[in-house]
Coordinates of C-alpha atoms in Angstrom, one line a residue:
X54 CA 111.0 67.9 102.2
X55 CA 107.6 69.8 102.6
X56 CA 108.5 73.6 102.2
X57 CA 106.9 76.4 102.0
X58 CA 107.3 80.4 101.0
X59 CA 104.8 83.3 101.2
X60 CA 105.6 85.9 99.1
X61 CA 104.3 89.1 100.2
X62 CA 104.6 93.0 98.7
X63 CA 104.6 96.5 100.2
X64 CA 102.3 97.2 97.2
X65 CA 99.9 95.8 95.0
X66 CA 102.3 95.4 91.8
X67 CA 105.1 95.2 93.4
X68 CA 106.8 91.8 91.6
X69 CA 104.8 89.4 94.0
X70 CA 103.7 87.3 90.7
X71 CA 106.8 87.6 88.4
X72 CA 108.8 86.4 91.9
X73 CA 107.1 83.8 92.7
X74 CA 106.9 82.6 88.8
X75 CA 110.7 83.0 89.5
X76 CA 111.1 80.7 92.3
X77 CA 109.0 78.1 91.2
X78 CA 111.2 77.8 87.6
X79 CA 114.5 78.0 89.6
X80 CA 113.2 75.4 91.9
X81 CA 112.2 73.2 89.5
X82 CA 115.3 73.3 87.6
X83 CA 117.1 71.9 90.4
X84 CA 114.8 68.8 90.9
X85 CA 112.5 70.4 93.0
X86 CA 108.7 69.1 92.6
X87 CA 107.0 72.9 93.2
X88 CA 103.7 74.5 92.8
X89 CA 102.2 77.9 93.4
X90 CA 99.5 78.8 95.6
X91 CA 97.6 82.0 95.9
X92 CA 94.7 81.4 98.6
X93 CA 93.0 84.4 97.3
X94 CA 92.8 86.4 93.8
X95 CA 91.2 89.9 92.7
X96 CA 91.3 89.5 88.6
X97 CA 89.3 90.4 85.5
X98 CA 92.3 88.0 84.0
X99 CA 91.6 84.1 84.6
X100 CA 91.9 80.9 83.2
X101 CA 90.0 77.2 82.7
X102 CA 92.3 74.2 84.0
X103 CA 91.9 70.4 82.5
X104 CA 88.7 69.9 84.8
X105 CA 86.6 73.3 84.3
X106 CA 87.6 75.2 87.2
X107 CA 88.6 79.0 87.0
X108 CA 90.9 80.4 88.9
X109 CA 93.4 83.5 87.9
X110 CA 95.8 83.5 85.2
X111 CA 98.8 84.6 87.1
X112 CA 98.5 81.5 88.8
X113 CA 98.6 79.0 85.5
X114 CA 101.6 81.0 84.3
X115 CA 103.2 80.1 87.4
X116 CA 102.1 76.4 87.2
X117 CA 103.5 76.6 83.8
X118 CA 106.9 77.8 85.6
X119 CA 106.7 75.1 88.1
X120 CA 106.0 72.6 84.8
X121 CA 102.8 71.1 86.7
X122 CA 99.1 71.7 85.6
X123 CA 97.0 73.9 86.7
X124 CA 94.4 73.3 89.4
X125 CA 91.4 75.1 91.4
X126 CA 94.0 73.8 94.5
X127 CA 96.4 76.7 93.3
X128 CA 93.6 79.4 93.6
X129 CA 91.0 78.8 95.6
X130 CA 89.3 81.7 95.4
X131 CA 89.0 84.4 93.0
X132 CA 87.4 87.6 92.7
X133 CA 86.3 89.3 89.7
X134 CA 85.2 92.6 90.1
X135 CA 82.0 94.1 88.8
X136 CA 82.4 97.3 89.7
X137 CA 84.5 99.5 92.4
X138 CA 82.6 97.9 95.1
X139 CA 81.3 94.9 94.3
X140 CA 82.6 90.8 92.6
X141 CA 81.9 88.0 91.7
X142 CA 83.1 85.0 94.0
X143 CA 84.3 82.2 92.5
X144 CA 85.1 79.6 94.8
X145 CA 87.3 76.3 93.9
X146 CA 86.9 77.2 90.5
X147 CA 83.1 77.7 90.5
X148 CA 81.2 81.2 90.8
X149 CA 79.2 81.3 93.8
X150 CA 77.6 84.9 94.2
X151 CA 77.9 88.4 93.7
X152 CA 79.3 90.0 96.4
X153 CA 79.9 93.8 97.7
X154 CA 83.6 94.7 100.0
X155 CA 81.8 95.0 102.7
X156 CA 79.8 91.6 102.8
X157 CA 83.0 90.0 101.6
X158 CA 85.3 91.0 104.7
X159 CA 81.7 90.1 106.9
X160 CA 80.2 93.7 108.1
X161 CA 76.7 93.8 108.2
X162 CA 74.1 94.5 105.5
X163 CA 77.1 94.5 103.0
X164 CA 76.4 91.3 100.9
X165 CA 74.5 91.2 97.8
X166 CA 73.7 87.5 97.2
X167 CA 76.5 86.1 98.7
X168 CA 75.8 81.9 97.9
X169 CA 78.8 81.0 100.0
X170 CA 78.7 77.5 100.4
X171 CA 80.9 75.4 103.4
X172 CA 78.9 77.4 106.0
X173 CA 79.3 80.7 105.1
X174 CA 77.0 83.7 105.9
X175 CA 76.6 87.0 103.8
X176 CA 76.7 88.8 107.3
X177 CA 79.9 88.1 108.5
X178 CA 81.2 83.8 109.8
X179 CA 82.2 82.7 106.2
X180 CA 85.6 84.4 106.5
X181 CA 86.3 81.5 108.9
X182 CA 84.9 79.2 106.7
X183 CA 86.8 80.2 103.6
X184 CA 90.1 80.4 105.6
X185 CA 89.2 76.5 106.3
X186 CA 89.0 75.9 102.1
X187 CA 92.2 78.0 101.8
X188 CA 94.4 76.3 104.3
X189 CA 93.1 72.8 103.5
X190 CA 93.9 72.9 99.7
X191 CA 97.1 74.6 100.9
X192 CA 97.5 71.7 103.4
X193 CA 96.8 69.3 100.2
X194 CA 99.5 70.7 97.5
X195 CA 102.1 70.5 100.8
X196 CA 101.2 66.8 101.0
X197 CA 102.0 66.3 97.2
X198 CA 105.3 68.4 96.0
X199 CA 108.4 68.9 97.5
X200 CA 107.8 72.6 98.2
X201 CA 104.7 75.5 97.8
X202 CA 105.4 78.9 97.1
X203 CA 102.6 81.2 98.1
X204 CA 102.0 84.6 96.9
X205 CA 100.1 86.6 98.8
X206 CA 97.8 89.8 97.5
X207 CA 98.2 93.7 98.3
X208 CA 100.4 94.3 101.5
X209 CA 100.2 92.3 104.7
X210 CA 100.5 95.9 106.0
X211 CA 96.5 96.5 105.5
X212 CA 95.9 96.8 108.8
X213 CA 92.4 97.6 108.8
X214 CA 91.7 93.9 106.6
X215 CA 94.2 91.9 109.3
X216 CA 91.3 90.5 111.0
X217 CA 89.2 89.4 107.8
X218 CA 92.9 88.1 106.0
X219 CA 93.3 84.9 104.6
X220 CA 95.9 85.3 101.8
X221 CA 98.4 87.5 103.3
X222 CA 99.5 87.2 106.9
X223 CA 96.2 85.3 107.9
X224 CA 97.9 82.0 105.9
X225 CA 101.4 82.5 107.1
X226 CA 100.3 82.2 110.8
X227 CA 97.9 79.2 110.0
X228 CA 100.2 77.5 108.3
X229 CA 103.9 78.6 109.4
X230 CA 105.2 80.0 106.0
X231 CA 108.3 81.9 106.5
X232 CA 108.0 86.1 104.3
X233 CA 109.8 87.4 102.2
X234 CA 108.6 90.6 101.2
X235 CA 109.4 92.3 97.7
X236 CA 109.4 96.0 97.5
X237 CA 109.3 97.9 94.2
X238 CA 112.5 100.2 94.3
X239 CA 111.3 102.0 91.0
X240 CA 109.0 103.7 92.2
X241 CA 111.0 105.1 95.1
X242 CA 110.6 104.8 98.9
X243 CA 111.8 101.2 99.3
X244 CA 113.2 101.4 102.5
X245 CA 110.4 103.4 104.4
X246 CA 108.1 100.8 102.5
X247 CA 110.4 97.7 103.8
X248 CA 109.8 99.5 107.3
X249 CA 106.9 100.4 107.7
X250 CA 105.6 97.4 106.6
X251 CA 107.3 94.8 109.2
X252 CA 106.2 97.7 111.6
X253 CA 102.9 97.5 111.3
X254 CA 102.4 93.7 111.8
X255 CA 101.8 92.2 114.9
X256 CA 104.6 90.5 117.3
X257 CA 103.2 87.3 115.9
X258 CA 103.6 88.3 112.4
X259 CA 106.4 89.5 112.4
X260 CA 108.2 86.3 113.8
X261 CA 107.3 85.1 110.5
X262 CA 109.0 87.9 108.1
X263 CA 112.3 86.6 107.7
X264 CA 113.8 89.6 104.9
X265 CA 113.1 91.2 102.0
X266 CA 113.4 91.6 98.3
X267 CA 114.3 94.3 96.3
X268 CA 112.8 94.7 92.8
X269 CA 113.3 96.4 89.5
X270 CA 116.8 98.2 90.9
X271 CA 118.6 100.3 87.9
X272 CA 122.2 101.1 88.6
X273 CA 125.2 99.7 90.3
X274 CA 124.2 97.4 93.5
X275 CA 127.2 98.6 95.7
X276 CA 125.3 102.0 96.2
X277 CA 122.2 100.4 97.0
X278 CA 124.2 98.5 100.1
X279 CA 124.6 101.0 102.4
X280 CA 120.8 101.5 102.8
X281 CA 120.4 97.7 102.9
X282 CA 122.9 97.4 106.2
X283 CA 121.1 99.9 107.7
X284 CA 118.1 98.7 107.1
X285 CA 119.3 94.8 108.6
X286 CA 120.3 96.7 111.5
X287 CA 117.1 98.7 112.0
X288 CA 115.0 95.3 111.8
X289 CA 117.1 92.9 112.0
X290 CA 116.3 91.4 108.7
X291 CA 118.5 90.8 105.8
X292 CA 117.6 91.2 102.2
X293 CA 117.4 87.9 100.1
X294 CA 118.3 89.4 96.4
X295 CA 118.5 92.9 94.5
X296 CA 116.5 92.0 90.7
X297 CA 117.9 94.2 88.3
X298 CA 115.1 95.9 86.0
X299 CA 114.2 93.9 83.0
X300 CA 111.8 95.1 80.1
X301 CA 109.5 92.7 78.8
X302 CA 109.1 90.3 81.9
X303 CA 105.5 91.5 82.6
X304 CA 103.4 88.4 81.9
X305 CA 99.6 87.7 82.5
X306 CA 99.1 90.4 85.1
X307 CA 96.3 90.6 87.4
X308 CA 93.9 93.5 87.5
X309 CA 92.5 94.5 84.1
X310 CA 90.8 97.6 86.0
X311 CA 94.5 99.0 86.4
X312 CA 95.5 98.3 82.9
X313 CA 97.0 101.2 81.4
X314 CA 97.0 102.4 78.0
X315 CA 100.3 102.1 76.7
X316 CA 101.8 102.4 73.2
X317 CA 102.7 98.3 73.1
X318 CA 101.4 95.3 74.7
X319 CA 104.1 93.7 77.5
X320 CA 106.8 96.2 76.6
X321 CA 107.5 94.1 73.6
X322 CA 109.8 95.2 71.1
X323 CA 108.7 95.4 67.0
X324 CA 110.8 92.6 65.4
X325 CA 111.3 94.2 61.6
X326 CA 108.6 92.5 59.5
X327 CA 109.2 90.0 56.8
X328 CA 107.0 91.5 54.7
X329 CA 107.0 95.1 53.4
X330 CA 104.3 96.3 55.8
X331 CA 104.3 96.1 59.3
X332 CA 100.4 95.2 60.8
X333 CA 98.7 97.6 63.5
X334 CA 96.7 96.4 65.9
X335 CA 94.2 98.3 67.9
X336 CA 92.6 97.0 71.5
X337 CA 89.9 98.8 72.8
X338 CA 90.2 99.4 76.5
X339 CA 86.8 98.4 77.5
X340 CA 85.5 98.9 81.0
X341 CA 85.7 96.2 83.0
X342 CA 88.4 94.8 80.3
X343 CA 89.1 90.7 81.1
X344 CA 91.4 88.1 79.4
X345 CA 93.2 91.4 77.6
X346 CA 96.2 88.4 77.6
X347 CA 94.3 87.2 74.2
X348 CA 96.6 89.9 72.3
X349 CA 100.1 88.6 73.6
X350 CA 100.1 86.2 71.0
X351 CA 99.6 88.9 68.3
X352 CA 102.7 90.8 70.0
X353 CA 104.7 88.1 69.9
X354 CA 104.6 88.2 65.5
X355 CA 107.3 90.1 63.9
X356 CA 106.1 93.3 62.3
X357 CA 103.1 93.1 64.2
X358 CA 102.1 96.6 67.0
X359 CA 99.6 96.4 69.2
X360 CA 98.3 99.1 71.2
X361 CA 95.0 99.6 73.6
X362 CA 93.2 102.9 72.7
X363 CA 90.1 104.7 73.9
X364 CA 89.5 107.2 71.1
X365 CA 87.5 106.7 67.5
X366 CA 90.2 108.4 66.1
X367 CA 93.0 106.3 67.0
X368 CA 90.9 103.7 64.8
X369 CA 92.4 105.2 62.1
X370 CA 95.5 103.8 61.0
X371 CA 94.8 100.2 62.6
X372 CA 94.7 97.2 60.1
X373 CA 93.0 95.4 62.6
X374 CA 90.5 96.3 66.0
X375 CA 90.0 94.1 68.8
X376 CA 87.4 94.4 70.6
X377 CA 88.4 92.3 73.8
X378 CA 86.6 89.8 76.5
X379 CA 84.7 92.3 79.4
X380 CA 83.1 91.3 82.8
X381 CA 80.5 94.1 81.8
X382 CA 78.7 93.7 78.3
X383 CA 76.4 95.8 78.7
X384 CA 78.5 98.4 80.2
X385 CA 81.2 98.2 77.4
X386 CA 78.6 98.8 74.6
X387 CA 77.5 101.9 76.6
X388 CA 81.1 103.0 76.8
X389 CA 82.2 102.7 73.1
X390 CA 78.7 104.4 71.7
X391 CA 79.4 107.0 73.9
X392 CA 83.1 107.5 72.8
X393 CA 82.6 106.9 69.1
X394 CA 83.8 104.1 69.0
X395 CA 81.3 102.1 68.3
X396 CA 80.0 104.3 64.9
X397 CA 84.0 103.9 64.0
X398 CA 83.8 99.9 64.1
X399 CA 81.0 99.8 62.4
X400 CA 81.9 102.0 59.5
X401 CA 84.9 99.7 59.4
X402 CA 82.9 97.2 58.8
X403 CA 80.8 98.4 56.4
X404 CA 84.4 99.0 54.7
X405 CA 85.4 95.6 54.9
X406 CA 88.3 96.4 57.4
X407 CA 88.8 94.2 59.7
X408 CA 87.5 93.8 63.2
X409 CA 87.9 90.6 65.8
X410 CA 85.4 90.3 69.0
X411 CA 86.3 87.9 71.7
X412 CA 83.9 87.1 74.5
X413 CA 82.5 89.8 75.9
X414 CA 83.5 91.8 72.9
X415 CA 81.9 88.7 70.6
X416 CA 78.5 89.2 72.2
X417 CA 78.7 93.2 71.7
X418 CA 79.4 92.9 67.9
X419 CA 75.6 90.6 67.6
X420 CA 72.1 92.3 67.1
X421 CA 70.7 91.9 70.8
X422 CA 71.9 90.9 74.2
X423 CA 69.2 89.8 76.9
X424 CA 71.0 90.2 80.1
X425 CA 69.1 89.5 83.3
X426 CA 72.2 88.3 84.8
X427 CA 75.3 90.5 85.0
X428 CA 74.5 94.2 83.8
X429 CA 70.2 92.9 84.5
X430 CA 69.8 95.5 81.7
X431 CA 67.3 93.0 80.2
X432 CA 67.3 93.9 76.3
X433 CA 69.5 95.4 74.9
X434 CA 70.8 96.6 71.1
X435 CA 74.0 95.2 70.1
X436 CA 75.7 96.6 67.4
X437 CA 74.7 94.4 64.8
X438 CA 77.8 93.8 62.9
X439 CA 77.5 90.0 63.6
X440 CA 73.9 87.8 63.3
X441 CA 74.2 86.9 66.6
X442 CA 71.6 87.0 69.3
X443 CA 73.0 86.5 73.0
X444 CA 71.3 85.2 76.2
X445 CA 72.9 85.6 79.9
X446 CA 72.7 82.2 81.6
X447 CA 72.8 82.1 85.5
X448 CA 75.4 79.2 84.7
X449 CA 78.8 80.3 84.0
X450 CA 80.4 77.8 80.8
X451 CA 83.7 77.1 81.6
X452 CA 85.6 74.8 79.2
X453 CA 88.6 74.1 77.1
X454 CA 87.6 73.5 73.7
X455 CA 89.3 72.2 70.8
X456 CA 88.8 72.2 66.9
X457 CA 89.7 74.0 63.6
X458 CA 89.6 77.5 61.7
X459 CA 90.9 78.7 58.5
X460 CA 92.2 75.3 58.0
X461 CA 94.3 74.7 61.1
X462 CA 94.1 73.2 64.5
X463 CA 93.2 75.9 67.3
X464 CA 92.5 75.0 71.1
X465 CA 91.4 77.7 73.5
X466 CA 89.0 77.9 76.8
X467 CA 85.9 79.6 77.6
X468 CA 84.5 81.8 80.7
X469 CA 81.2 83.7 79.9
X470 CA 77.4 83.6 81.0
X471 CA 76.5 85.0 77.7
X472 CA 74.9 82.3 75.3
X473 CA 75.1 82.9 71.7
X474 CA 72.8 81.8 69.2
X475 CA 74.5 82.4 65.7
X476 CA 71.9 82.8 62.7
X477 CA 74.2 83.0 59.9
X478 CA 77.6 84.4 58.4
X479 CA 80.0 81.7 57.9
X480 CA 81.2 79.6 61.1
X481 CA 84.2 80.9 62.9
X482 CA 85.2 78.7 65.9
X483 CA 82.3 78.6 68.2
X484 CA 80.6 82.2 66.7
X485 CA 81.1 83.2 62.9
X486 CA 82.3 85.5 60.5
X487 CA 80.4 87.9 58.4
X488 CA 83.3 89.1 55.7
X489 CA 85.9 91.2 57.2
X490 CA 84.1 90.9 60.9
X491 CA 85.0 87.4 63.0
X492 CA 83.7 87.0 66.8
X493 CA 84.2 84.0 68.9
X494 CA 84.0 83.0 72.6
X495 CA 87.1 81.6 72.8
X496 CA 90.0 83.1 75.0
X497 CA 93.5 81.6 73.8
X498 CA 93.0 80.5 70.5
X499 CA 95.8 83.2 69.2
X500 CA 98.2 81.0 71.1
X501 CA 97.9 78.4 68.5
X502 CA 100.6 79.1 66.2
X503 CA 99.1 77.8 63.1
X504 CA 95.6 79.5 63.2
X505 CA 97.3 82.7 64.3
X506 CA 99.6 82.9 61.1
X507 CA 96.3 81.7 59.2
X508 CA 93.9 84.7 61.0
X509 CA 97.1 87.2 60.2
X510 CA 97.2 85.9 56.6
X511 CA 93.4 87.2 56.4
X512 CA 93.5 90.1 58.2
X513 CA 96.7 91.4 56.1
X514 CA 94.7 90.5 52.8
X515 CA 91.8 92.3 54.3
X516 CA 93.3 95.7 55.1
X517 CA 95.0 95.8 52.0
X518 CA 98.6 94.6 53.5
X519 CA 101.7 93.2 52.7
X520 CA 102.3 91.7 55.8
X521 CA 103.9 88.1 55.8
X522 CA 103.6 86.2 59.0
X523 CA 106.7 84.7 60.7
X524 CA 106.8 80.7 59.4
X525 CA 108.0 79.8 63.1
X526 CA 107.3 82.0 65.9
X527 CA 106.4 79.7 69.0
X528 CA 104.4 81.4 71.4
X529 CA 104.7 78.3 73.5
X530 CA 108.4 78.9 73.2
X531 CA 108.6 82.6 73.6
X532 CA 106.7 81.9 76.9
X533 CA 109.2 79.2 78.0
X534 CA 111.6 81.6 77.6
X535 CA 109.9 84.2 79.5
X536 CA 109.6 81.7 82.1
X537 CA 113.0 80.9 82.2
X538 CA 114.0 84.2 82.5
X539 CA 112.5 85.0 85.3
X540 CA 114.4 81.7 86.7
X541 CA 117.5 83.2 85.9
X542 CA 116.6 86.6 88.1
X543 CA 116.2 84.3 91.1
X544 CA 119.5 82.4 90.3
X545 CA 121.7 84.9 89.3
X546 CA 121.0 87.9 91.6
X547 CA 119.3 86.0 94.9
X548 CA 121.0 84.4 97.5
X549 CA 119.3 80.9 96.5
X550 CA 120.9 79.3 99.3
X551 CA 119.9 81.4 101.9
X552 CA 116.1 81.1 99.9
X553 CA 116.4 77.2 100.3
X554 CA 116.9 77.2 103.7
X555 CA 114.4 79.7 104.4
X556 CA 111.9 77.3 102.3
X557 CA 112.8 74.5 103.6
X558 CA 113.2 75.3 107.7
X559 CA 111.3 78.2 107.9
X560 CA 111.9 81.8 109.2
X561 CA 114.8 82.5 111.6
X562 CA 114.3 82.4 115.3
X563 CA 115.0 85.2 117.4
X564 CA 113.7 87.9 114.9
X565 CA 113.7 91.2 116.8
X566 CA 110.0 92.6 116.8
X567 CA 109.8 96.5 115.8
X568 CA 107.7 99.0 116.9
X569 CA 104.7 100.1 117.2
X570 CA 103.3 96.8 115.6
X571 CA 99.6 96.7 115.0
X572 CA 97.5 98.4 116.7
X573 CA 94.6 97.0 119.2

């Protein structure tokens, strides 16, 4: 067997990652030797396999479903925006250029220093030649598991992008996936959505979209069934599964510039604490936020809130801040001076309260940052909490480090261009503490279950709590079980045989095209 699936969305956020996560963990659970595979990522969230490559994080949490390690294969390009128009490529793991929408999707005079290697031009002709790295690492993971489950980005329904895609529709024709497209039926409008996106696609596309998936459904199925027949007989395509709505299943989402600010990380209820005090946490939403994963781990502790916030006076009550990794420095310094923020850190600090940079958010807490390289702000002020003086490199470090803090074994991975040079305080992983104030490069290292009971310890005897950490909360485990979860959606409330044959032979023949199609 050498299947394949594209998963495809009427929206951005529509389930595309969590069902795909899904497939692969029901897959492998019957034997199946699965990856995932998403030729192209947008994501201020990403992550550093075994051999230094960066692609995005959704697609290591669905390696982790598919129980295979990560590679740049999975993800071969990713794209980290910098602003609302422009990102940084990273190709097979590696950053290649800064890049505008425009020169990315190959209109003239769009590109701002584009780097593209295999060929590629900044005005339009590397399109074709990133569709040739996408399809042959696609080409390669076929030729080593069973099956591939592709997910593919925004709606193959963006008909003005059809000619410049190579992760939607652009890689089903190319390679032969059969769709399935998921629909989000919480936020209403499932069935136009369902539609009007098969619709839209060529007669050639469309041969390929072999049903749909409904999502997030609240209520009892056998009202939703009526629209579901009608919609089979208005395109001639069947629906594969109805999800149920689950709380708690969103896991390393993509886009940190959509993050919301909501009152708890990953809908995650409070366990009661052990102690007599429960610990806030507070996240400041930075611009730009990236890695904003780091404070799952903190969620995941008994008696332990986390929140993001954007006010100096929501400062207040928190035992701890975070200050979180950012693709913009610069920018995020700018941001929290002008909302207060940064006068409210630092007066925690000078009250011993305790504050925790990571990345990004590591480099703001030094005394000066000398960026030629991302913001090209050249020097700037930091907020001298931390004796730390910070460089931007050209070359981006990318690496999976391991060691030990407050007396236990941590691992974690960096992804920055910032270089630190630390001048004192006392040494905290790769970047110090100065009393109640620790910063550090590394994304991750909360996941170690040790250190983060050890980190909690301190803050709690910091702020003055009696907060006791939980002797054996897993993260490792809570994620398993998050993963298997998601298995169990697939399983219980698909049709997994009718999934396996589409996987495994394709989509049906004889699918009735709909019009108007795309247009010329």
């Amino acid at each position: 067997m050498s299947g394949g699936l594209l998963i495809a969305g009427t929206t951005s956020d529509a389930g595309k990652s969590v069902v795909t996560a899904g497939i692969c963990r029901w897959l492998v659970r019957q034997g199946v030797n699965v990856a995932p595979f998403k030729a192209q990522n947008m994501s201020l969230n990403s992550f550093v396999t075994r051999e230094g490559a960066e692609i995005g994080r959704a697609q290591a949490m669905q390696a982790q479903a598919a129980r295979v390690e990560p590679t740049a294969l999975m993800n071969p390009v990713l794209l980290k925006p910098g602003s609302d128009r422009s990102s940084q490529v990273v190709l097979m793991g590696r950053p290649v250029g800064e890049m505008s929408a425009r020169g990315f999707f190959g209109e003239p005079g769009g590109a701002l220093s584009a780097g593209v290697s295999s060929g590629g031009s900044p005005h339009g002709g590397h399109r074709e030649a990133l569709l040739g790295t996408v399809l042959d690492c696609l080409a390669q993971l076929r030729g080593t598991y069973d099956a591939v489950i592709c997910e593919g980005a925004g709606s193959p329904a963006e008909i003005n992008l059809r000619r410049t895609d190579i992760v939607n529709m652009g890689v089903a024709r190319n390679a032969g996936l059969p769709v399935l497209v998921v629909g989000d039926i919480d936020r209403g409008g499932v069935f136009a959505s369902f539609f009007g996106t098969v619709a839209l696609l060529s007669p050639e596309d469309q041969a390929l979209v072999a049903g749909f998936l409904v999502n997030k459904f609240r209520g009892d199925v056998a009202l939703l069934e009526p629209g579901l027949d009608m919609l089979h007989g208005l395109t001639g395509r069947r629906t594969y599964g109805v999800l149920p709505f689950q709380h708690g299943l969103g896991i390393d989402e993509e886009d940190g510039l959509r993050v919301s600010l909501r009152g708890t990380v990953r809908e995650s209820a409070v366990s009661s604490p052990l102690g007599a005090d429960i610990l806030r946490v507070a996240v400041c939403a930075v611009p730009l936020m990236s890695n904003f994963t780091d404070v799952d781990a903190l969620a995941a502790e008994p008696g332990v809130v986390v929140r993001f916030v954007d006010r100096a006076e929501e400062l207040a009550d928190a035992d701890l801040v975070v200050v979180p990794g950012t693709r913009g420095t610069v920018k995020a310094l700018a941001w929290l001076r002008e909302r207060g923020l940064a006068d409210a850190i630092a007066r925690r600090a000078a009250e011993g309260r305790p504050v925790l940079g990571i990345c990004g958010g590591f480099q703001l807490l030094g005394e000066h940052i000398d960026d030629e390289v991302e913001s090209r702000a050249g020097q700037v002020d930091g907020l001298g909490l931390l004796p730390v003086r910070v460089r931007f490199a050209r070359e981006k470090t990318l690496t999976r480090p391991v060691g030990e803090a407050l007396g236990e074994p941590v691992e974690g991975y960096e992804i920055h261009h910032g270089v630190a040079e630390v001048t004192g305080g006392e040494p905290f992983l790769d970047g110090c503490r100065v009393d109640a104030v620790w910063g550090t490069h590394w994304h991750g290292s909360l996941e170690s279950d040790g250190f983060r009971r050890a980190f909690l310890r301190a803050v709690a005897g910091a702020a003055g709590r009696r907060f006791v950490p939980a002797a054996d909360t897993s993260f490792a485990a809570l994620r398993e079980k998050q993963l298997d979860r998601l298995g169990d959606l697939i399983e219980e409330h698909a049709d997994t045989d009718a999934l396996w044959r589409l996987i495994e032979s394709g989509a049906p023949q004889g699918l009735p095209f709909i019009p108007p199609g795309a247009p010329a």
